[in-house]
Coordinates of C-alpha atoms in Angstrom, one line a residue:
M129 CA 7.9 -52.9 37.6
N130 CA 8.3 -53.1 33.8
K131 CA 4.5 -53.4 33.4
L132 CA 4.1 -50.3 35.5
L133 CA 6.5 -48.3 33.4
V134 CA 4.9 -49.5 30.2
A135 CA 1.4 -48.6 31.5
G136 CA 2.7 -45.2 32.5
S137 CA 4.3 -44.6 29.1
I138 CA 1.1 -45.5 27.3
I139 CA -1.0 -43.2 29.5
L140 CA 1.4 -40.3 29.0
N141 CA 1.4 -40.8 25.2
L142 CA -2.4 -40.8 25.2
V143 CA -2.5 -37.6 27.2
F144 CA -0.1 -35.9 24.9
T145 CA -1.8 -37.1 21.8
I146 CA -5.2 -35.9 23.0
H147 CA -3.7 -32.6 24.0
F148 CA -2.1 -32.1 20.6
L149 CA -5.2 -33.0 18.6
Y150 CA -7.9 -31.2 20.6
N151 CA -6.4 -28.4 22.6
K152 CA -6.5 -25.3 20.5
S153 CA -4.1 -23.4 22.8
T154 CA -1.2 -25.4 21.4
T155 CA -2.3 -25.1 17.7
W156 CA -1.4 -21.9 15.7
N157 CA -4.6 -20.3 14.6
P158 CA -3.9 -18.0 11.6
T159 CA -6.8 -15.6 12.2
W160 CA -5.6 -13.0 9.6
T161 CA -5.6 -15.6 6.8
N162 CA -9.1 -16.8 7.8
R163 CA -10.3 -13.2 7.8
A164 CA -8.8 -12.6 4.4
A165 CA -10.5 -15.7 3.0
V166 CA -13.8 -14.5 4.4
E167 CA -13.4 -11.1 2.8
A168 CA -12.5 -12.7 -0.6
E169 CA -15.5 -15.1 -0.5
E170 CA -17.8 -12.2 0.4
V171 CA -16.6 -10.2 -2.6
A172 CA -16.9 -13.3 -4.8
S173 CA -20.5 -13.7 -3.8
V174 CA -21.4 -10.2 -5.1
S175 CA -23.4 -10.6 -8.3
C176 CA -22.6 -8.0 -11.0
S177 CA -24.7 -9.6 -13.8
G178 CA -21.5 -10.6 -15.7
H179 CA -21.0 -6.9 -16.6
G180 CA -18.7 -5.9 -13.8
R181 CA -16.8 -7.0 -10.7
A182 CA -16.6 -6.3 -7.0
Y183 CA -13.2 -5.9 -5.4
V184 CA -11.9 -6.3 -1.8
D185 CA -10.5 -2.8 -2.1
G186 CA -13.6 -1.4 -3.8
L187 CA -15.3 1.9 -3.1
G188 CA -16.8 2.2 0.3
V189 CA -14.9 -0.6 2.1
L190 CA -13.0 1.9 4.3
D191 CA -16.4 3.1 5.6
G192 CA -17.4 -0.4 6.5
N193 CA -19.7 -0.9 3.5
K194 CA -20.1 -4.0 1.5
P195 CA -18.0 -4.0 -1.7
S196 CA -20.0 -2.7 -4.6
C197 CA -19.9 -3.6 -8.3
E198 CA -17.6 -1.7 -10.6
C199 CA -19.3 -1.9 -13.9
N200 CA -17.8 -2.3 -17.4
N201 CA -18.3 0.4 -20.0
C202 CA -21.9 1.0 -21.1
Y203 CA -23.4 -0.7 -18.0
T204 CA -24.6 0.8 -14.8
G205 CA -26.8 0.1 -11.7
N206 CA -26.1 -1.6 -8.4
D207 CA -25.5 -4.9 -10.1
C208 CA -24.4 -3.6 -13.5
S209 CA -27.5 -5.0 -15.2
I210 CA -28.7 -1.7 -16.8
L211 CA -27.4 -1.1 -20.4
V212 CA -26.7 2.6 -21.0
S213 CA -28.4 3.8 -24.1
D214 CA -26.4 5.4 -26.9
C215 CA -23.1 4.2 -25.4
H216 CA -20.3 3.5 -27.9
V217 CA -17.4 1.1 -27.2
D218 CA -14.2 1.4 -29.3
A219 CA -13.5 -2.3 -30.0
D220 CA -10.9 -1.7 -32.8
S221 CA -8.0 -4.0 -31.9
M222 CA -5.7 -1.9 -34.1
A223 CA -6.6 1.4 -32.5
Q224 CA -4.1 4.1 -33.3
D225 CA -4.0 5.4 -29.7
E226 CA -4.0 2.3 -27.6
L227 CA -3.4 4.3 -24.4
S228 CA -7.0 5.6 -24.8
L229 CA -8.1 2.0 -24.3
S230 CA -5.9 1.2 -21.3
E231 CA -5.8 4.2 -19.1
V232 CA -3.7 3.5 -16.0
G233 CA -6.3 5.3 -13.9
S234 CA -8.6 2.4 -14.5
F235 CA -6.4 0.3 -12.4
V236 CA -5.9 2.6 -9.5
S237 CA -7.6 1.9 -6.2
A238 CA -9.6 4.9 -5.1
E239 CA -9.7 3.5 -1.6
L240 CA -5.9 3.3 -1.5
E241 CA -5.8 7.0 -2.6
R242 CA -8.1 7.8 0.3
I243 CA -6.1 5.9 2.9
I244 CA -2.8 7.5 1.7
K245 CA -4.3 11.0 2.1
K246 CA -5.6 10.0 5.5
L247 CA -2.1 8.7 6.5
H248 CA -0.6 12.1 5.6
N249 CA -3.3 13.9 7.5
V250 CA -2.6 11.8 10.6
V251 CA 1.1 12.2 10.5
G252 CA 1.0 15.9 9.3
N253 CA 3.9 15.4 6.9
A254 CA 2.3 16.5 3.6
V255 CA -0.5 18.6 2.2
T256 CA -2.9 16.4 0.1
D257 CA -5.6 18.9 -0.8
N258 CA -5.8 19.7 -4.5
R259 CA -3.2 17.1 -5.3
F260 CA -3.2 14.2 -7.8
V261 CA -2.0 10.9 -6.5
I262 CA 0.0 8.6 -8.7
F263 CA 1.3 5.1 -7.9
G264 CA 4.6 3.7 -9.0
T265 CA 6.8 0.6 -8.6
G266 CA 8.6 2.0 -5.7
A267 CA 10.0 5.6 -5.5
T268 CA 12.7 4.5 -8.0
Q269 CA 10.2 4.4 -10.9
L270 CA 8.6 7.6 -9.7
I271 CA 11.9 9.4 -9.7
A272 CA 12.4 8.4 -13.4
A273 CA 8.8 9.4 -14.2
S274 CA 9.2 12.8 -12.5
I275 CA 12.4 13.6 -14.4
H276 CA 10.8 12.5 -17.6
A277 CA 7.6 14.6 -17.0
L278 CA 9.5 17.8 -16.1
S279 CA 12.1 17.5 -18.8
Q280 CA 9.4 17.3 -21.5
T281 CA 8.6 21.0 -20.9
N282 CA 12.1 22.0 -22.1
S283 CA 11.7 23.6 -25.5
S284 CA 15.4 24.2 -25.8
T285 CA 17.7 22.0 -28.0
S286 CA 20.0 21.8 -25.0
P287 CA 19.1 19.2 -22.4
A288 CA 17.8 20.3 -19.0
R289 CA 20.3 20.0 -16.2
L290 CA 19.5 17.6 -13.3
L291 CA 21.0 18.8 -9.9
A292 CA 21.1 17.7 -6.3
S293 CA 22.9 18.8 -3.1
V294 CA 25.9 16.9 -2.0
P295 CA 25.9 14.3 -0.5
Y296 CA 23.1 13.0 -2.8
Y297 CA 21.5 9.6 -3.5
A298 CA 23.7 8.0 -6.2
L299 CA 20.6 6.7 -8.1
Y300 CA 19.8 10.1 -9.4
K301 CA 22.9 10.2 -11.5
V302 CA 23.1 6.5 -12.4
Q303 CA 19.4 6.4 -13.5
V304 CA 19.8 9.3 -16.0
E305 CA 23.0 8.0 -17.4
F306 CA 21.7 4.4 -17.7
F307 CA 18.6 5.5 -19.7
H308 CA 20.6 7.9 -21.9
C309 CA 18.0 10.6 -21.5
V310 CA 18.2 13.0 -24.4
K311 CA 16.3 15.8 -22.7
V312 CA 18.1 15.8 -19.4
K313 CA 21.8 15.6 -18.3
F314 CA 23.0 15.1 -14.7
E315 CA 25.2 18.1 -13.8
G316 CA 26.0 17.4 -10.1
D317 CA 25.9 19.6 -7.1
A318 CA 23.2 22.3 -7.0
S319 CA 25.3 24.7 -4.9
V320 CA 28.2 24.6 -7.3
W321 CA 25.8 25.2 -10.2
K322 CA 24.3 28.2 -8.4
K323 CA 27.8 29.9 -8.1
S324 CA 28.8 29.0 -11.7
E325 CA 28.6 31.0 -14.9
H326 CA 26.1 28.4 -16.3
N327 CA 23.4 29.6 -13.8
D328 CA 22.0 32.1 -16.4
N329 CA 18.3 31.9 -15.5
I330 CA 17.7 30.5 -19.0
T331 CA 19.0 27.0 -19.0
Q332 CA 16.3 24.6 -17.9
V333 CA 17.1 23.1 -14.5
I334 CA 15.5 20.2 -12.5
E335 CA 16.6 20.1 -8.8
I336 CA 16.0 17.0 -6.7
V337 CA 15.6 18.0 -3.0
T338 CA 15.9 15.0 -0.7
S339 CA 14.5 15.8 2.8
P340 CA 15.5 14.2 5.1
N341 CA 18.6 13.8 3.0
N342 CA 20.0 10.4 2.0
P343 CA 22.5 9.6 3.5
D344 CA 23.1 12.3 6.2
G345 CA 19.5 12.7 7.4
K346 CA 19.3 16.5 7.4
L347 CA 16.2 18.4 6.4
E348 CA 17.0 20.2 3.1
R349 CA 15.5 23.0 1.1
A350 CA 15.8 23.9 -2.6
V351 CA 19.0 25.7 -3.4
L352 CA 17.9 27.1 -6.8
D353 CA 14.9 29.2 -7.8
G354 CA 13.7 31.1 -10.8
P355 CA 11.3 30.6 -13.8
N356 CA 13.7 28.1 -15.4
V357 CA 13.9 25.8 -12.3
K358 CA 11.6 22.9 -11.5
T359 CA 11.9 20.9 -8.3
I360 CA 11.3 17.3 -7.3
H361 CA 11.0 16.8 -3.5
D362 CA 11.9 13.3 -2.4
Y363 CA 10.3 12.8 1.0
A364 CA 10.9 9.1 1.4
Y365 CA 12.4 9.5 4.8
Y366 CA 10.0 12.2 6.1
W367 CA 8.3 10.0 8.7
P368 CA 8.4 10.1 12.6
Y369 CA 10.8 7.2 12.8
F370 CA 13.6 9.2 11.2
S371 CA 12.9 12.9 11.6
P372 CA 10.9 15.5 13.5
I373 CA 7.8 16.4 11.5
T374 CA 8.3 20.2 11.5
V375 CA 5.8 21.3 8.8
P376 CA 3.5 19.6 6.3
A377 CA 5.3 19.4 2.9
D378 CA 3.5 21.7 0.5
E379 CA 5.3 21.3 -2.8
D380 CA 4.4 20.9 -6.5
L381 CA 5.8 17.4 -6.7
S382 CA 6.5 15.1 -3.7
L383 CA 7.6 11.5 -3.6
F384 CA 7.0 8.9 -0.9
S385 CA 7.9 5.2 -0.5
L386 CA 6.2 2.3 1.3
S387 CA 9.6 0.8 2.2
K388 CA 10.3 3.8 4.5
T389 CA 6.7 4.1 5.7
T390 CA 6.1 0.6 6.9
G391 CA 9.3 -1.3 6.0
H392 CA 7.7 -3.4 3.3
A393 CA 10.4 -2.8 0.7
G394 CA 9.6 -6.0 -1.2
S395 CA 6.2 -4.8 -2.2
R396 CA 7.8 -2.2 -4.5
F397 CA 5.3 0.5 -4.0
G398 CA 5.6 4.3 -3.9
W399 CA 3.4 7.3 -4.6
A400 CA 3.6 10.9 -5.7
L401 CA 1.6 13.9 -4.8
V402 CA 1.4 16.2 -7.8
K403 CA -0.1 19.7 -8.0
D404 CA 0.0 20.3 -11.8
K405 CA -2.3 18.2 -14.0
D406 CA -0.1 18.3 -17.0
V407 CA 2.9 17.0 -15.0
Y408 CA 0.6 14.3 -13.5
E409 CA -0.6 13.2 -17.0
R410 CA 3.0 12.9 -18.3
M411 CA 4.0 10.9 -15.2
K412 CA 1.0 8.7 -15.7
N413 CA 1.9 8.1 -19.3
Y414 CA 5.5 7.1 -18.3
I415 CA 4.2 4.6 -15.7
T416 CA 1.7 3.2 -18.3
L417 CA 4.4 2.6 -21.0
S418 CA 7.0 1.3 -18.6
S419 CA 5.0 -1.1 -16.5
M420 CA 1.2 -0.7 -17.1
G421 CA 0.9 0.7 -13.6
V422 CA 1.0 -1.1 -10.2
S423 CA -0.6 -4.5 -9.9
R424 CA -4.0 -4.6 -8.2
E425 CA -2.6 -7.3 -5.8
T426 CA 0.1 -4.9 -4.6
Q427 CA -2.4 -2.1 -4.2
L428 CA -4.6 -4.4 -2.1
R429 CA -1.7 -5.3 0.1
V430 CA -0.7 -1.7 0.7
L431 CA -4.3 -0.8 1.5
Q432 CA -4.5 -3.5 4.2
L433 CA -1.1 -2.4 5.6
L434 CA -2.0 1.3 5.8
K435 CA -5.4 0.6 7.3
V436 CA -3.6 -1.0 10.2
V437 CA -1.2 2.0 10.5
V438 CA -3.9 4.7 10.6
G439 CA -6.2 2.5 12.7
D440 CA -4.6 3.9 15.9
G441 CA -3.3 7.1 14.5
G442 CA 0.0 5.6 13.8
D443 CA 0.8 5.5 17.5
E444 CA 2.0 1.9 17.7
I445 CA 4.2 1.7 14.6
F446 CA 5.7 5.2 14.8
H447 CA 6.4 5.1 18.5
F448 CA 8.0 1.7 18.2
G449 CA 10.1 2.7 15.2
Y450 CA 11.3 5.9 16.8
E451 CA 12.2 4.3 20.2
T452 CA 14.1 1.5 18.4
L453 CA 16.1 3.9 16.3
K454 CA 16.7 6.2 19.3
K455 CA 18.3 3.3 21.2
R456 CA 20.5 2.4 18.3
W457 CA 21.7 6.0 18.0
E458 CA 22.4 6.2 21.7
M459 CA 24.5 3.0 21.4
M460 CA 26.4 4.3 18.3
N461 CA 27.0 7.7 19.9
K462 CA 28.5 6.0 22.9
I463 CA 30.8 3.9 20.7
F464 CA 31.9 6.8 18.5
S465 CA 32.5 9.1 21.6
M466 CA 35.5 6.9 22.4
S467 CA 37.1 7.6 19.0
T468 CA 39.5 10.5 18.3
R469 CA 39.4 9.7 14.5
F470 CA 35.7 9.3 13.7
S471 CA 32.5 11.0 14.6
L472 CA 28.8 10.7 13.6
Q473 CA 26.7 13.4 11.9
T474 CA 25.1 15.7 14.4
I475 CA 21.8 17.5 13.8
K476 CA 20.2 20.0 16.1
P477 CA 17.0 18.7 17.7
E478 CA 13.7 20.2 16.5
Y479 CA 10.1 20.3 17.6
C480 CA 8.1 17.5 16.1
N481 CA 4.4 18.2 15.4
Y482 CA 3.6 14.5 15.5
F483 CA 5.1 13.6 18.9
K484 CA 4.3 17.1 20.3
K485 CA 7.9 17.6 21.7
V486 CA 11.4 18.6 20.8
R487 CA 13.3 15.5 19.7
D488 CA 16.5 14.3 18.1
F489 CA 16.9 13.2 14.5
T490 CA 17.2 9.4 14.2
P491 CA 18.1 8.7 10.6
C492 CA 18.2 5.1 9.3
K493 CA 21.8 5.5 8.2
F494 CA 25.0 6.4 10.2
F495 CA 27.0 9.0 8.3
F496 CA 30.5 9.3 9.7

């Protein structure tokens, strides 16, 4: 009997060992990492004659083309082997204007710009025609860059006033006070300013419009207008998860964040759509001096993420996100309906151009 049990045990162990070693169905096969490795090796095999480089997110990859060489200054051709005649390179290490040697635009992925514009066209939440696109380390850096760029146009000795509608995102106030901005001062509620004696149509004003608003989730419009007023539109939450997409945002300066688009907050990536070239240049200068732009690795990751999002027109991720938040709101509304002391914010449903129906707002925060 003992011999039979031992024999049976040996046979079972052999079966399990063979199954573990050779049956691929029980072995995790990380296909996406294999695919990434193949893409990286394919790019590394592209010869650019030592005068350029090919990148995984290089021009044409979104169209299914093989990555092409991006040539160094004074070289051209498919493999960067042709020396451009009469080309001058400023090699002075003590150049007075170092920014001229390190334009942040040189480190911006053109393919990522394309996929961002395609994403907005798919969702219908922003106009991208005739807009400059600038990347930042999250929307946080872009808020600071926007305030800096707009405050530089203030010729008055008095600082421009920064305003937002209550309840507003606390960072707007904290950021300005932390950096001790000389050209801008946080003044508070835009509605209070509009009714005050200080609203003289002369004092330079910057209004931040957060829509949907953080934290109450309502769609907002600018309170102030006039030749002395400049506006920053923070559209971080203007995605189908949180809000009906009522109209494409068509503003002079609009901010967006990857953390609210796909949930990848740790990548620290955001972008701005800017209409005015001078404002764009000042924002770009701020990004350059504060962080030398966004790393190419981050841009590559964002490109890969957004390619997946737009691959099916956003159907999978936006439907999943909306349905998930909708269920949470139904649960929370049921809980708060039993209370006589507390209530949740209520927002009238609106027609959503993305889902093609009237729908409720489903903000990511409960404001009660």
